Amino acid sequence: MRDFSTQSARPDVVREELDFDVLFVGGGPSNLAGLWRLLDRIEAHNAVPGARRLEGLTIGLIEKGDDFGDHAFSGAVLDPAALLELCPDYRERGFPAEGFVSTEEVWLFTQRGGLRTPVVPPFLRNHGNPIVSLSKMVRWMAEELGKREVAGVDVMLLPGFAGSKVLWEEGRVVGVQTADKGVNPDGTPKGNFEPGNNLRAKITVFGEGPRGHLARELDEVLGLQADSANPQRYESGAKEIWELPEGRVPDGFVLHSTGWPQGDGESGGSFVYKMAGNRLAVGYVVSLDTADPFADAHLCLQKFKTHPRIAQLLEGGQMVQYGAKALAIGGWHSMPRLAFAGGMLVGDSAQMVNAARLKGIHLGMKGGICAADTILDALVAEDWGEASLGRYATAYLNSWAGLELYRTRNFHQILEHGLTPVAALKLGLSLAFGGWVPGEGLRGPGDAARTATTEAFYGKAGLKPSDMAPGVKFDGKATITKLDDVFASGTTHDEHQPGHLKIVKGDAVCVTCWETKGSPCTVFCPAQVYEMHPDAAGAVSKVAISFSNCVHCKTCDIKCPEGNVVWTPPEGGGGPKYTLC
Ligand SMILES: Cc1cc2nc3c(=O)[nH]c(=O)nc-3n(C[C@H](O)[C@H](O)[C@H](O)COP(=O)(O)OP(=O)(O)OC[C@H]3O[C@@H](n4cnc5c(N)ncnc54)[C@H](O)[C@@H]3O)c2cc1C
């Protein structure tokens, strides 16, 4: 097994051991929902007369962000189905909704105009759903959990701690080791060195979001993807929050589009959501299974904002926050095995996203809920083996969430080359027949493997990003450079630590990639982390990595066509500081 962690290699490091009954890794909506439900279930179980009480339990939840919500990033229009299961009175309990959807537009854009669909396609209908900032929603969930007191249970909410590697014992998961703090770039300890702890747990729930670092390790060791029809698939999304002149956009306004600025054969689209306080979320997602080596969600977003329909909304406004993140879109056919001895996967780490609706929050939360129900039974039975925890998979796949994923199981595959007439026909059939399409089981390789050489895609070998006319003039107002946008994400890392973006196959691989594919990482990274600096003769020897810009989107780990980049967690606390995203 490969070890890409940034842990100190010193053999004399003494790591504190902490024991948990249940440990949640990742403080996103999926795991917070899991913890919420588990506390409810334990309380209800202990209230049943004659039941064997669950007492003296310790349940922990670690989050790599400095605080809950700092790394939470989404669109977002929320389908409240799972939230209603957890907290039917969420509106009365101060849930931070930005508004409720009332006006919906769906467009097929051309550069200057486009076609507005006369009716909103069923999968994009959101009327009445809450519009949220995921970062605010996650903060609210963590605060509500912080107030809970359940007799017999000690709950530890631990932001600022990144899970760095999985702890194993005889092939079963027994917890995680958190990342060291205070390590020099060369791996030697600083004066303030704090070794990561060994958090040992009977059951560990991994909800790391898309392309989890530990989920990768789990897959590598346990082959969780082995029985999936398709590999995991992703989109990369970039979003800006704008403050607009009073009354510019009505409350509850939502717009989705596809088409321009993406070209023929490409898949992706936009979202525009009205938020509270005259704010507007404007975002763009690009499918990472595109063959185009120069696909770039940030650039698509900048172009998208120049479309007359969008420019008129933003006129006179100001961008106040930026963020970017990958999104799991493989759905049903890409889901890994959900449970194994000692652990479970929930949320985007398990591809619980409906790409047709651009929605995963409710599906991930339902994952947390189903996981918690199984954990309760496992704690009662004192059995956290694979068969016991495997009941979670059955429960999830048979729930409304599983059905939703099943009914859209071919959506992305149908549209992976854009909205062609054949794709439109297949889409219609799949909507009419519960997801079925002729040639069902549309299969394909993973995102990285689909990246073409510049010769294959553009008909010209050796093209460089600088050869491509960007088609956007960055004016710092309407159109914003990546570096200015990264500044607006509040991202910081202590630069005096080991780089957390690992080049695992060596610099020579990057050089070949520069020659044949124009180094896609220098383009697709929405935070300009990667740069190639050719010498006077135009030659390069390695890729320059500004890891302190990294917004933890994971696009590089997914899309590097050579599989040469591995994202590892930096010291807990580093990364973006989202408050509105
Ligand atoms: C551009 C975009 C638009 C979207 N729009 C919508 C929408 O409108 N509606 C909708 O429902 N969904 C939307 N989604 C999808 C939705 O955001 C995700 O499905 C959802 O956030 C998944 O929740 P999660 O808890 O599984 O993961 P996440 O929300 O990613 O949370 C995972 C958490 O785990 C932490 N973490 C990761 N690794 C570690 C580690 N090793 N140790 C400790 N902590 C760790 C992360 O910092 C993060 O806080 C969108 C996504 C994107 C990218």
XYZ file of C-alpha atoms and ligand atoms in Angstrom:
634
model
C 0.000 0.000 0.000
C 1.296 3.461 -0.910
C 1.721 5.977 1.884
C 1.470 9.537 0.595
C 0.769 11.097 3.977
C 2.845 14.018 5.209
C 3.358 12.454 8.632
C 6.693 12.775 10.351
C 8.799 9.724 9.576
C 10.582 9.880 12.929
C 10.253 6.471 14.580
C 10.467 7.993 18.074
C 7.275 10.042 17.635
C 4.839 9.111 20.373
C 1.227 9.375 19.269
C -1.586 9.752 21.734
C -4.266 7.083 21.397
C -7.891 8.120 21.800
C -10.700 5.551 21.774
C -14.087 6.157 20.191
C -17.085 3.960 19.706
C -17.926 5.810 16.506
C -15.738 8.277 14.615
C -17.010 10.447 11.766
C -14.267 11.719 9.445
C -15.288 14.924 7.650
C -17.681 17.595 8.853
C -19.876 17.966 5.770
C -23.670 17.651 5.653
C -23.534 13.845 5.216
C -21.596 13.110 8.383
C -23.288 15.840 10.413
C -26.628 14.277 9.459
C -25.206 10.882 10.472
C -24.140 12.139 13.885
C -27.465 13.946 14.380
C -29.455 10.802 13.595
C -27.228 8.585 15.719
C -27.777 10.782 18.778
C -31.551 10.715 18.133
C -31.513 6.948 17.767
C -29.415 6.337 20.901
C -31.713 8.586 22.922
C -34.814 6.809 21.606
C -33.257 3.372 22.165
C -32.311 4.160 25.765
C -35.853 5.363 26.460
C -37.371 1.989 25.553
C -38.289 0.147 28.777
C -36.324 -3.048 29.110
C -33.842 -2.303 26.294
C -30.157 -2.886 27.069
C -29.003 0.699 27.545
C -26.146 2.062 25.473
C -23.992 3.933 27.963
C -20.494 5.322 28.267
C -20.287 5.903 24.517
C -17.736 8.269 22.979
C -18.546 9.607 19.518
C -16.160 11.913 17.656
C -16.272 13.945 14.451
C -13.152 15.468 12.899
C -13.098 18.182 10.233
C -9.965 19.454 8.465
C -11.252 23.040 8.229
C -10.295 25.422 10.999
C -13.992 25.612 11.850
C -17.157 23.894 10.643
C -18.313 25.378 7.350
C -14.898 26.808 6.380
C -14.434 24.142 3.701
C -18.122 23.635 2.888
C -18.825 24.602 -0.714
C -21.808 23.941 -2.938
C -24.415 25.665 -5.211
C -26.872 25.419 -3.546
C -30.541 24.696 -3.879
C -31.439 22.126 -1.253
C -33.967 19.338 -1.632
C -35.102 19.330 2.008
C -36.201 15.652 2.050
C -33.416 14.435 4.349
C -33.399 17.589 6.464
C -37.120 17.109 7.086
C -36.459 13.556 8.279
C -33.875 14.832 10.735
C -35.428 18.056 11.826
C -39.034 18.576 10.681
C -39.143 21.991 12.400
C -35.916 23.245 10.783
C -37.550 26.507 9.727
C -38.496 27.310 13.311
C -35.009 26.426 14.574
C -33.183 29.224 12.816
C -32.119 27.266 9.729
C -30.158 29.750 7.597
C -32.162 29.614 4.340
C -31.181 32.321 1.865
C -34.654 32.208 0.334
C -37.067 29.766 -1.290
C -37.173 29.139 -5.033
C -40.020 30.987 -6.776
C -38.797 31.921 -10.280
C -36.937 29.443 -12.479
C -35.256 29.901 -15.847
C -33.554 27.188 -17.896
C -31.527 28.174 -20.955
C -29.555 26.701 -23.814
C -27.102 29.550 -24.274
C -25.410 30.758 -27.436
C -22.732 33.427 -27.155
C -25.096 36.379 -27.471
C -28.500 34.855 -26.846
C -30.031 31.413 -26.568
C -33.200 29.492 -26.146
C -35.152 29.619 -22.889
C -37.052 26.377 -22.380
C -40.813 27.033 -22.298
C -41.159 24.670 -19.345
C -38.642 23.749 -16.686
C -37.468 20.139 -17.230
C -38.759 17.920 -14.398
C -35.312 17.205 -12.942
C -34.573 20.944 -12.621
C -37.846 21.878 -10.923
C -37.070 23.442 -7.575
C -40.134 25.472 -6.759
C -40.358 26.047 -2.983
C -36.978 24.476 -2.177
C -34.622 26.406 0.099
C -31.616 28.190 -1.393
C -28.668 27.796 0.973
C -25.065 28.651 1.575
C -23.671 25.216 2.454
C -21.054 26.828 4.602
C -23.775 28.539 6.698
C -25.900 25.392 6.744
C -23.010 23.237 7.982
C -22.206 25.790 10.674
C -25.840 25.713 11.798
C -25.867 21.901 11.922
C -22.637 21.862 13.960
C -24.027 24.482 16.344
C -27.259 22.521 16.817
C -25.213 19.371 17.492
C -23.021 21.293 19.936
C -26.146 22.042 21.998
C -27.214 18.388 22.208
C -26.832 16.498 25.428
C -27.635 12.818 25.279
C -27.364 10.849 28.490
C -24.654 8.219 28.318
C -22.909 9.744 25.279
C -19.825 11.938 25.170
C -19.743 13.830 21.838
C -16.485 15.403 20.646
C -16.732 17.833 17.711
C -13.154 18.401 16.558
C -12.590 20.989 13.805
C -8.986 21.650 12.735
C -8.084 17.944 12.578
C -7.420 16.246 9.243
C -7.494 12.463 8.934
C -4.160 11.641 7.350
C -4.168 7.882 7.143
C -6.391 4.948 7.929
C -5.533 2.750 10.906
C -5.736 -0.957 10.074
C -5.719 -4.089 12.153
C -5.824 -7.507 10.481
C -7.447 -6.052 7.367
C -10.157 -4.162 9.198
C -10.456 -0.427 9.704
C -9.888 0.635 13.302
C -9.814 4.435 13.006
C -7.619 7.141 11.531
C -4.422 8.969 12.333
C -4.700 12.761 12.271
C -2.172 14.942 10.470
C 0.934 16.119 12.286
C 1.232 19.837 12.961
C 4.483 21.803 13.090
C 6.533 19.878 10.513
C 9.248 21.546 8.391
C 9.114 21.198 4.593
C 11.889 18.567 4.835
C 9.858 16.492 7.287
C 11.824 17.423 10.426
C 9.822 18.633 13.414
C 9.588 22.332 14.294
C 9.694 23.621 17.882
C 5.884 23.556 17.989
C 5.648 20.000 16.617
C 2.400 18.265 17.552
C 2.229 14.656 16.412
C -1.069 13.495 14.973
C -3.139 11.283 17.246
C -4.304 7.759 16.651
C -8.084 7.987 16.853
C -9.177 4.401 17.311
C -12.815 3.540 16.699
C -15.067 0.518 16.535
C -16.835 2.103 13.563
C -15.399 4.857 11.347
C -17.659 6.747 8.929
C -15.815 8.385 6.044
C -17.610 11.464 4.666
C -14.706 13.342 3.120
C -16.644 14.708 0.156
C -15.532 14.145 -3.449
C -12.290 12.186 -3.981
C -11.611 11.611 -0.309
C -7.949 11.113 0.455
C -8.709 8.322 2.924
C -11.440 6.953 0.663
C -8.708 6.503 -1.973
C -6.649 4.528 0.528
C -9.691 2.413 1.424
C -10.346 1.668 -2.231
C -6.723 0.798 -2.842
C -6.645 -1.671 0.058
C -10.186 -3.053 -0.036
C -11.005 -2.717 -3.760
C -14.246 -0.884 -2.990
C -14.713 0.070 -6.633
C -14.073 -3.430 -7.975
C -17.744 -4.320 -8.501
C -18.834 -0.888 -9.799
C -19.834 -0.708 -13.445
C -18.024 2.579 -13.892
C -15.111 4.324 -12.213
C -15.897 7.385 -10.090
C -16.646 10.436 -12.221
C -16.488 14.115 -11.388
C -17.166 17.671 -12.415
C -15.151 20.674 -11.352
C -17.169 23.694 -10.227
C -16.224 27.332 -9.640
C -18.504 29.898 -8.056
C -18.511 33.556 -7.133
C -20.831 35.329 -4.718
C -21.793 38.809 -5.854
C -23.337 41.700 -3.997
C -25.789 43.503 -6.257
C -27.623 46.802 -6.229
C -30.812 46.626 -4.139
C -33.730 44.931 -5.896
C -31.745 43.848 -8.981
C -32.739 40.183 -8.732
C -36.015 39.013 -7.191
C -35.922 36.759 -4.142
C -36.211 33.081 -5.016
C -34.658 33.515 -8.493
C -32.865 30.490 -9.979
C -31.301 30.090 -13.429
C -29.633 27.053 -14.992
C -28.034 26.920 -18.416
C -26.010 24.694 -20.664
C -24.343 25.347 -24.023
C -22.083 28.391 -24.446
C -19.361 29.042 -23.287
C -18.652 25.335 -23.621
C -18.149 23.997 -27.108
C -19.812 21.147 -28.940
C -19.170 17.776 -27.372
C -18.588 19.161 -23.891
C -20.705 18.622 -20.832
C -21.382 21.050 -18.001
C -23.517 24.045 -17.152
C -24.221 27.041 -15.013
C -26.232 27.887 -11.931
C -27.358 31.291 -10.668
C -29.078 31.416 -7.278
C -30.450 34.467 -5.467
C -29.223 34.650 -1.903
C -30.235 36.832 1.032
C -28.969 40.380 1.350
C -28.915 41.227 -2.402
C -26.340 38.511 -2.982
C -26.211 36.248 -5.998
C -24.330 32.946 -6.398
C -23.011 32.547 -9.964
C -21.279 29.292 -10.790
C -20.174 26.951 -13.551
C -19.471 23.213 -13.563
C -17.390 21.401 -16.192
C -17.353 17.612 -16.554
C -13.887 16.254 -16.001
C -14.367 13.397 -18.439
C -13.901 15.847 -21.290
C -11.121 15.016 -23.742
C -10.183 18.704 -23.933
C -6.837 19.136 -22.151
C -7.613 22.837 -21.656
C -11.044 22.588 -19.986
C -11.275 25.115 -17.170
C -14.284 25.750 -14.898
C -12.945 29.133 -13.775
C -12.537 30.357 -17.350
C -16.019 29.079 -18.267
C -17.390 31.036 -15.311
C -15.629 34.223 -16.422
C -16.966 33.850 -19.970
C -20.428 32.926 -18.714
C -20.642 36.220 -16.814
C -20.172 38.141 -20.078
C -23.338 36.624 -21.592
C -25.897 39.457 -21.957
C -28.490 37.695 -19.719
C -25.958 37.324 -16.908
C -24.059 40.585 -17.461
C -27.315 42.502 -16.989
C -27.820 40.811 -13.614
C -24.303 41.582 -12.398
C -23.975 45.144 -13.746
C -22.890 47.507 -10.950
C -22.354 44.627 -8.501
C -19.230 43.383 -6.786
C -17.738 39.944 -6.305
C -17.310 39.246 -2.593
C -16.331 35.572 -2.343
C -14.984 32.806 -4.562
C -14.652 29.080 -4.215
C -14.161 25.919 -6.225
C -14.654 22.220 -5.675
C -15.082 18.926 -7.464
C -18.459 17.225 -7.482
C -19.106 13.496 -7.779
C -21.367 12.844 -10.775
C -20.958 9.152 -11.563
C -24.093 8.273 -9.601
C -25.527 4.774 -9.360
C -23.117 3.050 -11.775
C -20.054 4.548 -10.048
C -20.960 3.874 -6.424
C -18.334 1.960 -4.443
C -19.052 -0.733 -1.864
C -20.577 1.311 0.959
C -19.534 -0.728 4.003
C -16.650 -2.920 5.137
C -15.333 -4.298 8.413
C -15.113 -1.356 10.793
C -16.238 1.363 8.395
C -18.664 2.995 6.000
C -18.622 5.574 3.210
C -21.234 8.335 2.920
C -21.978 11.310 0.664
C -19.830 12.433 -2.243
C -17.126 9.971 -1.153
C -19.671 7.324 -2.178
C -20.885 9.191 -5.332
C -24.265 9.963 -3.729
C -25.073 12.797 -6.141
C -27.836 13.185 -8.689
C -26.033 14.829 -11.628
C -29.339 15.525 -13.399
C -30.450 17.790 -10.555
C -26.954 19.025 -9.609
C -27.848 17.906 -6.110
C -26.071 15.778 -3.573
C -26.660 17.381 -0.183
C -29.939 15.551 0.492
C -28.613 12.246 -0.900
C -25.461 12.462 1.221
C -27.500 13.366 4.296
C -29.716 10.349 3.686
C -26.503 8.315 3.511
C -25.596 9.620 6.970
C -29.090 8.807 8.247
C -29.027 5.221 6.924
C -25.479 4.732 8.233
C -26.569 5.915 11.696
C -29.529 3.516 11.758
C -27.171 0.618 10.999
C -24.616 1.819 13.547
C -27.259 1.814 16.279
C -28.047 -1.834 15.532
C -24.328 -2.658 15.358
C -23.673 -1.058 18.751
C -26.565 -2.949 20.298
C -25.373 -6.230 18.772
C -21.693 -5.356 19.437
C -20.890 -6.390 15.893
C -19.056 -4.053 13.519
C -18.009 -6.660 10.989
C -18.687 -6.344 7.286
C -21.986 -8.249 7.288
C -23.366 -6.182 10.150
C -22.378 -2.796 8.666
C -23.307 -3.998 5.160
C -26.979 -3.624 6.125
C -26.421 0.078 5.626
C -25.862 -0.441 1.884
C -29.096 -2.398 1.546
C -31.027 0.229 3.490
C -29.615 3.099 1.451
C -30.021 1.538 -1.975
C -33.641 0.620 -1.145
C -34.486 4.071 0.233
C -35.947 7.020 -1.709
C -32.351 8.201 -2.192
C -31.325 4.936 -3.854
C -34.396 5.097 -6.065
C -33.560 8.674 -7.082
C -30.031 7.649 -8.020
C -31.289 4.561 -9.880
C -33.753 6.576 -11.947
C -30.988 8.915 -13.132
C -28.338 6.216 -13.444
C -27.547 7.001 -17.082
C -27.972 10.784 -17.027
C -24.360 11.840 -17.181
C -23.375 9.148 -19.640
C -26.159 10.317 -21.978
C -24.925 13.909 -21.874
C -21.206 13.333 -21.611
C -20.702 14.742 -25.122
C -23.173 17.591 -24.641
C -26.822 18.031 -25.589
C -26.709 16.492 -29.090
C -29.992 15.458 -30.812
C -29.254 11.787 -30.019
C -28.559 12.712 -26.402
C -31.845 14.658 -26.238
C -33.721 11.610 -27.550
C -32.033 9.298 -25.041
C -32.726 11.767 -22.261
C -36.416 11.783 -23.165
C -36.486 7.968 -23.149
C -34.697 7.773 -19.834
C -37.168 10.217 -18.277
C -40.101 8.228 -19.634
C -38.734 4.794 -18.646
C -37.333 5.356 -15.153
C -33.750 5.849 -16.284
C -33.599 3.119 -18.939
C -31.992 3.905 -22.302
C -31.156 1.724 -25.299
C -27.643 0.432 -24.814
C -28.109 0.653 -21.045
C -24.937 0.357 -19.083
C -23.131 3.147 -20.857
C -19.612 2.456 -19.742
C -16.343 4.303 -20.028
C -12.943 4.909 -18.487
C -12.261 7.415 -15.700
C -11.855 11.158 -16.137
C -8.057 11.302 -16.292
C -7.805 8.561 -18.912
C -10.108 10.488 -21.250
C -7.837 13.523 -21.577
C -6.590 13.728 -25.164
C -3.266 14.985 -26.441
C -3.399 18.456 -27.989
C -2.816 16.805 -31.366
C -5.799 14.493 -30.968
C -8.105 17.205 -29.617
C -6.971 20.352 -31.406
C -5.292 18.724 -34.398
C -2.001 20.306 -33.474
C 0.804 18.794 -31.408
C 2.623 20.698 -28.693
C -0.016 23.385 -28.076
C 0.480 25.293 -24.831
C -2.156 27.012 -22.689
C -0.665 30.356 -23.736
C -1.372 29.458 -27.400
C -5.062 29.321 -26.626
C -6.884 32.648 -27.010
C -8.668 32.836 -23.648
C -11.468 34.935 -25.161
C -11.782 36.896 -21.928
C -10.246 40.207 -20.961
C -9.891 40.248 -17.192
C -11.035 43.692 -16.069
C -11.018 42.974 -12.330
C -14.700 43.903 -12.071
C -16.891 41.635 -14.174
C -14.135 39.205 -15.095
C -11.652 38.215 -12.438
C -8.329 36.386 -12.662
C -7.787 33.141 -10.805
C -5.352 34.697 -8.370
C -7.732 37.545 -7.494
C -10.505 34.998 -7.067
C -8.323 32.796 -4.830
C -7.672 35.841 -2.662
C -11.454 36.161 -2.279
C -11.695 32.556 -1.052
C -9.761 33.458 2.114
C -7.382 30.548 1.489
C -4.293 30.328 3.693
C -1.779 27.612 4.511
C 1.346 27.808 6.619
C 3.857 27.815 3.756
C 6.548 26.322 5.971
C 5.211 22.761 5.934
C 5.653 19.835 3.544
C 3.796 20.445 0.280
C 0.530 18.527 0.420
C 0.289 18.063 -3.379
C 2.535 15.134 -4.181
C 4.101 14.494 -7.581
C 4.221 10.739 -7.234
C 5.613 9.543 -10.552
C 8.363 12.114 -10.907
C 9.083 15.369 -12.758
C 9.937 13.637 -16.042
C 6.288 12.596 -16.360
C 5.267 16.277 -16.049
C 7.724 17.206 -18.789
C 6.245 14.651 -21.206
C 2.773 15.869 -20.299
C 3.840 19.467 -21.111
C 5.076 18.327 -24.510
C 2.037 16.264 -25.480
C -0.905 17.643 -23.524
C 0.215 21.174 -22.656
C 0.159 20.417 -18.884
C -3.618 20.459 -18.256
C -3.020 21.046 -14.499
C -1.872 24.590 -15.299
C -5.333 25.159 -16.814
C -7.908 23.062 -14.952
C -6.760 24.031 -11.461
C -9.244 26.749 -10.437
C -6.723 28.233 -7.996
C -3.612 28.500 -10.218
C -1.587 26.185 -8.057
C 0.358 24.656 -10.969
C 2.632 26.566 -13.364
C 5.249 25.554 -15.912
C 8.114 28.013 -16.312
C 9.930 27.312 -19.593
C 13.553 28.465 -19.853
C 14.862 30.663 -22.696
C 14.932 27.631 -24.994
C 11.308 26.792 -24.142
C 12.262 23.699 -22.133
C 10.824 22.769 -18.751
C 12.164 20.476 -16.057
C 9.389 20.352 -13.455
C 6.055 21.803 -12.470
C 6.026 24.694 -9.969
C 3.450 24.128 -7.224
C 2.058 26.999 -5.107
C 0.310 24.721 -2.644
C -0.668 27.652 -0.429
C -3.249 28.675 -3.102
C -4.967 25.281 -2.926
C -8.725 25.515 -2.241
C -8.949 21.727 -1.614
C -11.143 21.143 -4.678
C -9.280 17.879 -5.593
C -9.511 18.544 -9.358
C -5.770 17.848 -9.799
C -5.963 14.500 -8.027
C -8.837 13.511 -10.316
C -7.870 14.961 -13.682
C -4.047 14.827 -13.951
C -3.908 12.735 -17.140
C -0.784 10.945 -15.939
C -2.128 10.152 -12.451
C 0.916 12.020 -11.182
C -0.729 14.252 -8.559
C -1.956 12.983 -5.216
C -3.760 15.402 -2.921
C -2.967 14.816 0.754
C -4.371 16.761 3.708
C -2.172 19.649 4.825
C -1.945 20.497 8.513
C -5.482 20.680 9.884
C -6.883 24.210 9.692
C -5.253 25.205 6.363
C -7.354 25.871 3.258
C -10.227 28.129 2.265
C -12.322 30.156 4.673
C -15.784 30.072 3.145
C -18.517 32.019 4.894
C -21.053 32.494 2.075
C -20.300 29.642 -0.370
C -20.294 23.679 -7.822
C -21.193 22.768 -7.037
C -22.561 23.014 -6.998
C -23.402 22.167 -6.274
N -24.726 22.475 -6.186
C -25.538 21.730 -5.400
C -26.886 22.109 -5.185
O -27.349 23.146 -5.673
N -27.646 21.307 -4.393
C -27.166 20.164 -3.827
O -27.892 19.460 -3.128
N -25.872 19.784 -4.022
C -25.049 20.546 -4.773
N -23.737 20.192 -4.917
C -23.255 18.924 -4.329
C -23.084 19.012 -2.823
O -22.338 20.154 -2.483
C -22.394 17.763 -2.304
O -23.071 16.634 -2.792
C -22.378 17.734 -0.776
O -21.689 18.852 -0.267
C -21.735 16.451 -0.269
O -21.681 16.462 1.135
P -20.578 15.567 1.903
O -20.834 15.777 3.340
O -20.582 14.222 1.341
O -19.186 16.211 1.482
P -18.621 17.672 1.630
O -19.691 18.688 1.618
O -17.554 17.787 0.608
O -17.970 17.695 3.078
C -16.852 16.916 3.369
C -16.137 17.539 4.559
O -15.099 16.665 4.980
C -13.915 17.398 5.224
N -12.793 16.479 5.010
C -12.400 15.938 3.836
N -11.382 15.096 4.015
C -11.113 15.110 5.344
C -10.156 14.428 6.152
N -9.302 13.538 5.615
N -10.131 14.691 7.474
C -11.009 15.576 8.032
N -11.943 16.246 7.307
C -11.995 15.991 5.985
C -13.983 18.545 4.247
O -13.189 19.637 4.669
C -15.473 18.869 4.216
O -15.812 19.825 5.188
C -22.869 21.038 -5.608
C -21.489 20.814 -5.624
C -20.656 21.665 -6.318
C -19.164 21.423 -6.295
